[in-house]
Short mmCIF file of C-alpha atoms in Angstrom, two decimals:
data_model
loop_
_atom_site.label_atom_id
_atom_site.label_comp_id
_atom_site.label_asym_id
_atom_site.label_seq_id
_atom_site.Cartn_x
_atom_site.Cartn_y
_atom_site.Cartn_z
CA MET A 714 119.80 113.71 95.68
CA GLN A 715 118.27 110.10 93.38
CA PHE A 716 119.57 108.15 96.63
CA ASN A 717 117.44 110.11 99.79
CA ILE A 718 114.01 110.36 97.43
CA VAL A 719 113.97 106.36 96.05
CA HIS A 720 114.55 105.87 100.13
CA LEU A 721 111.85 109.08 101.36
CA LEU A 722 109.21 107.11 99.04
CA TYR A 723 109.92 103.39 100.76
CA LEU A 724 109.14 105.50 104.16
CA THR A 725 106.54 107.50 102.88
CA PHE A 726 104.79 104.11 101.42
CA ILE A 727 105.58 102.46 105.23
CA ILE A 728 104.10 104.77 106.77
CA HIS A 729 100.76 105.89 105.48
CA MET A 730 100.26 101.74 104.63
CA ILE A 731 100.46 100.79 108.41
CA ASP A 732 98.33 103.64 109.17
CA THR A 733 95.91 103.28 107.11
CA PHE A 734 95.56 99.14 109.47
CA ALA A 735 95.54 100.90 112.28
CA TYR A 736 92.01 101.56 111.24
CA SER A 737 91.15 97.99 111.09
CA VAL A 738 92.98 97.27 114.02
CA ARG A 739 89.26 98.23 116.28
CA LEU A 740 87.71 94.83 113.96
CA ASN A 741 90.21 92.65 115.98
CA TYR A 742 89.85 93.95 119.15
CA ILE A 743 85.39 93.51 119.17
CA LYS A 744 85.71 90.14 116.89
CA SER A 745 88.08 88.29 119.53
CA GLY A 746 87.57 90.24 121.94
CA GLN A 747 91.58 90.54 123.23
CA PHE A 748 92.40 93.77 123.74
CA ALA A 749 95.43 93.78 125.56
CA LEU A 750 97.57 91.21 123.14
CA SER A 751 96.22 92.88 119.93
CA LEU A 752 97.15 96.31 120.99
CA THR A 753 100.15 94.84 122.18
CA VAL A 754 100.78 93.17 118.58
CA PHE A 755 99.82 96.04 116.64
CA ASN A 756 102.63 98.93 118.16
CA LEU A 757 105.50 95.87 116.51
CA PHE A 758 103.93 97.70 113.54
CA TYR A 759 103.19 101.21 114.89
CA LEU A 760 106.92 100.00 115.62
CA ILE A 761 108.24 100.16 112.14
CA SER A 762 106.02 103.15 111.60
CA LEU A 763 107.59 105.53 114.31
CA ILE A 764 111.69 104.19 112.93
CA ALA A 765 110.39 104.92 109.44
CA HIS A 766 108.41 108.91 111.06
CA THR A 767 111.62 109.17 112.35
CA MET A 768 113.49 108.87 109.01
CA GLN A 769 111.61 111.01 106.70
CA ALA A 770 112.23 114.35 108.06
CA PRO A 771 116.22 114.07 107.34
CA LEU A 772 115.39 112.60 104.02
CA ILE A 773 113.15 115.01 103.42
CA GLY A 774 115.55 117.47 104.74
CA GLY A 775 118.39 115.77 102.40
CA LEU A 776 115.85 116.57 99.43
CA MET A 777 115.89 119.86 100.15
CA ASP A 778 118.57 121.03 100.86
CA SER A 779 120.36 119.33 97.69
CA SER A 780 117.22 121.67 95.66
CA ILE A 781 118.48 124.29 97.04
CA SER A 782 122.92 124.14 96.92
CA GLN A 783 121.91 122.40 93.38
CA SER A 784 119.35 125.25 92.48
CA LEU A 785 116.46 122.81 91.45
CA ASP A 786 112.83 123.37 92.64
CA PRO A 787 111.66 120.33 94.34
CA LEU A 788 108.22 121.11 94.03
CA PRO A 789 107.47 117.49 91.54
CA SER A 790 109.27 116.05 93.90
CA ILE A 791 107.53 116.57 96.46
CA ARG A 792 104.02 116.39 94.63
CA LYS A 793 105.42 112.50 93.74
CA VAL A 794 106.55 111.78 97.97
CA ILE A 795 102.59 113.41 98.07
CA PHE A 796 101.59 110.93 95.56
CA VAL A 797 103.28 108.03 97.61
CA ALA A 798 101.02 108.55 100.46
CA THR A 799 98.07 107.73 98.89
CA ALA A 800 99.23 105.08 97.24
CA GLY A 801 100.17 103.47 100.51
CA THR A 802 97.44 104.14 102.26
CA PHE A 803 95.39 102.70 98.99
CA PHE A 804 97.15 99.43 99.13
CA GLY A 805 96.31 99.66 102.77
CA ILE A 806 93.28 99.58 102.26
CA ILE A 807 93.86 96.29 99.28
CA LEU A 808 95.47 94.03 102.15
CA THR A 809 93.63 94.87 104.89
CA PRO A 810 91.28 91.64 104.90
CA THR A 811 95.56 89.87 104.37
CA PHE A 812 96.48 91.91 107.44
CA LEU A 813 93.91 91.43 109.73
CA ASN A 814 94.08 87.07 108.73
CA ALA A 815 97.48 87.53 109.71
CA PHE A 816 97.07 90.05 112.40
CA ASN A 817 95.06 87.56 114.54
CA ARG A 818 97.86 84.20 114.15
CA VAL A 819 100.41 86.23 115.99
CA VAL A 820 97.65 87.65 118.31
CA ASN A 821 96.44 83.94 119.04
CA ARG A 822 100.74 82.22 118.51
CA LEU A 823 101.90 85.62 120.81
CA GLU A 824 99.21 83.90 123.69
CA GLN A 825 100.44 80.44 123.88
CA THR A 826 104.09 81.38 123.70
CA GLY A 827 103.62 84.95 125.57
CA SER A 828 106.61 86.31 124.41
CA VAL A 829 107.70 89.36 121.82
CA PRO A 830 110.69 87.72 120.04
CA ALA A 831 109.70 84.64 119.66
CA VAL A 832 106.85 85.97 117.27
CA VAL A 833 109.09 87.67 115.61
CA ILE A 834 111.68 84.96 114.50
CA ASP A 835 108.13 82.92 113.93
CA ALA A 836 106.98 85.64 111.50
CA LEU A 837 110.45 85.22 109.98
CA LYS A 838 110.34 81.27 109.18
CA PHE A 839 109.92 80.14 105.67
CA ARG A 840 106.44 78.38 106.92
CA SER A 841 105.03 81.58 108.23
CA ILE A 842 105.72 83.95 105.16
CA ARG A 843 104.65 80.91 102.98
CA ILE A 844 101.00 81.35 104.88
CA PHE A 845 100.60 84.22 104.94
CA PHE A 846 100.99 84.88 101.01
CA GLU A 847 99.07 81.79 100.46
CA SER A 848 96.40 83.71 102.76
CA VAL A 849 96.70 86.61 100.78
CA THR A 850 92.53 87.96 100.58
CA LEU A 851 91.21 90.68 98.34
CA PRO A 852 88.48 93.38 98.99
CA SER A 853 84.82 92.32 98.29
CA ARG A 854 81.73 94.71 97.02
CA LYS A 855 80.11 92.25 99.61
CA MET A 856 83.09 93.08 102.72
CA VAL A 857 81.46 96.96 102.08
CA ASN A 858 78.30 96.70 101.02
CA HIS A 859 74.66 97.25 102.85
CA LEU A 860 76.96 99.27 105.82
CA PRO A 861 75.03 101.36 108.19
CA TYR A 862 77.28 104.31 106.80
CA HIS A 863 74.17 107.46 108.08
CA LYS A 864 75.29 105.66 111.83
CA ILE A 865 78.49 107.64 111.74
CA PRO A 866 78.54 111.11 112.39
CA ALA A 867 79.39 113.02 108.81
CA SER A 868 81.31 115.77 111.09
CA LEU A 869 84.15 113.02 111.91
CA ILE A 870 84.93 111.32 108.32
CA ILE A 871 85.93 114.59 107.49
CA LEU A 872 87.52 115.76 110.43
CA ASN A 873 89.68 112.65 109.43
CA ALA A 874 90.93 113.21 106.19
CA LEU A 875 91.59 117.15 106.97
CA VAL A 876 93.71 116.25 109.74
CA THR A 877 95.84 113.43 107.57
CA GLY A 878 95.87 115.70 105.13
CA ILE A 879 98.29 118.34 107.02
CA TYR A 880 99.42 114.92 108.13
CA THR A 881 100.32 114.60 105.34
CA ILE A 882 101.59 117.74 104.39
CA GLY A 883 103.22 118.72 107.47
CA VAL A 884 106.96 118.45 106.83
CA MET A 885 107.10 119.23 103.65
CA SER A 886 105.60 122.29 103.39
CA ALA A 887 107.63 123.31 106.28
CA TYR A 888 110.32 122.34 104.76
CA TYR A 889 109.34 124.50 101.08
CA ALA A 890 108.69 127.31 103.43
CA THR A 891 112.38 127.43 103.45
CA LEU A 892 112.04 128.45 99.81
CA LEU A 893 109.74 131.54 100.71
CA VAL A 894 111.46 132.81 103.30
CA ALA A 895 114.97 135.40 104.14
CA PRO A 896 118.31 132.45 104.60
CA GLN A 897 117.64 133.42 108.31
CA HIS A 898 114.13 132.33 108.89
CA ARG A 899 114.93 128.48 107.78
CA LEU A 900 115.71 127.28 110.38
CA ALA A 901 113.14 129.26 112.64
CA ALA A 902 110.47 127.82 109.59
CA SER A 903 111.54 124.00 108.97
CA ALA A 904 110.59 123.36 113.00
CA SER A 905 107.22 123.97 112.00
CA ALA A 906 106.41 120.85 110.69
CA GLY A 907 106.36 120.04 114.41
CA ILE A 908 103.92 122.74 115.93
CA ILE A 909 102.26 121.48 112.81
CA ASN A 910 101.87 117.49 113.23
CA THR A 911 100.98 118.16 117.13
CA ALA A 912 97.28 120.40 116.09
CA ALA A 913 96.67 117.80 113.32
CA ASN A 914 97.43 115.61 116.70
CA ILE A 915 95.47 116.67 119.49
CA ILE A 916 92.33 117.20 116.59
CA PHE A 917 92.58 114.27 116.44
CA MET A 918 92.82 112.42 119.84
CA LEU A 919 90.32 115.94 120.73
CA PHE A 920 87.39 115.41 118.55
CA ILE A 921 88.23 112.08 116.22
CA ASP A 922 90.34 109.05 118.45
CA PRO A 923 86.95 109.99 121.18
CA LYS A 924 84.12 109.33 119.54
CA SER A 925 85.73 106.76 117.74
CA SER A 926 86.17 104.86 119.97
CA ILE A 927 82.67 104.51 122.13
CA ILE A 928 81.43 102.95 119.14
CA THR A 929 84.07 100.68 119.29
CA ASP A 930 83.80 100.61 123.39
CA GLN A 931 79.83 100.38 122.21
CA THR A 932 79.54 97.56 119.70
CA LEU A 933 82.29 95.54 122.30
CA ARG A 934 79.43 95.38 124.97
CA GLY A 935 76.85 94.72 122.23
CA ASN A 936 75.20 98.01 122.53
CA ARG A 937 76.05 98.52 119.10
CA PRO A 938 75.78 96.02 116.21
CA TYR A 939 78.85 94.41 114.44
CA PRO A 940 78.06 96.41 110.40
CA GLU A 941 78.65 99.90 112.50
CA VAL A 942 81.97 100.07 113.81
CA LYS A 943 82.74 98.11 110.21
CA ALA A 944 81.50 101.76 108.91
CA LEU A 945 83.34 103.50 110.86
CA VAL A 946 87.22 101.74 109.81
CA VAL A 947 85.69 101.41 106.11
CA MET A 948 84.61 105.36 106.13
CA LEU A 949 87.41 106.53 108.02
CA MET A 950 89.90 104.61 105.99
CA SER A 951 88.11 106.57 103.39
CA ALA A 952 88.20 109.50 104.21
CA LYS A 953 92.68 109.91 104.86
CA LEU A 954 92.49 108.17 101.36
CA ILE A 955 90.74 111.71 100.44
CA GLY A 956 93.09 113.07 102.22
CA THR A 957 96.17 111.82 101.39
CA LEU A 958 94.73 114.18 98.19
CA MET A 959 93.81 116.79 99.90
CA GLY A 960 97.54 116.93 100.39
CA GLN A 961 98.00 117.76 96.69
CA LEU A 962 95.89 120.98 97.25
CA LEU A 963 97.92 121.76 100.76
CA LEU A 964 100.53 121.45 100.13
CA ILE A 965 101.59 125.01 98.99
CA PRO A 966 98.62 127.78 100.75
CA VAL A 967 100.58 125.93 104.30
CA ALA A 968 104.15 126.68 103.38
CA GLN A 969 102.74 129.93 102.71
CA ALA A 970 101.48 130.50 105.41
CA ILE A 971 104.65 129.08 106.65
CA ALA A 972 106.19 131.23 105.42
CA ALA A 973 103.77 134.84 105.97
CA ILE A 974 105.03 134.60 109.90
CA TYR A 975 108.36 135.01 109.33
CA LYS A 976 108.21 137.91 106.52
#
């Protein structure tokens, strides 16, 4: 059980840190004007997150199986996983300036070489790793003060916090619901994780991503000042952090709602 928890914590941290970085990539789109190349490079990072996502659900399932077989309460471990999601988001925010510096170098390198494998190999060289650590930049008040936060719709931020909260605990609530239903319904309850995460993704794609993309594109065309998209990124990241904290509150109610369907 301990082995599963440790690996689950690592994967959760990586997932939420990379998901946090995703918000900041739009800043690189605007400053560099290299939209297609930036998207290609970020897909490399997202691939890591996708692999971690794929491995996360079986580990949560293993945690629940172990708890059931040993008659243990998995709730403390699950809450620890949610806490690590918050920590991953927080470190993603703190490391965003460093990530953007490294991201820009990788985009320029890809433009020079035209080869993704060559970029990956170059990134793993000692020289590149040394440059990365030498360029570590922490956020400062100067970076976030006096931004036009009032220009960003409050509904967009509230929705992002809610979607993040649901997305954070979707799988865990579904698996925890297996303890609240009759044994014959446990598989059905655990499969509800896909429905919950799909619903969160639909809300994101219908109501959050389009509006964020409009603001980004308008800034790219010069119809909005750059500080507005910077304010958007800061607020979306902050909403994500709040959303992971909300996950602690949503975990049990969502699990109970799932269990109610099968009672």
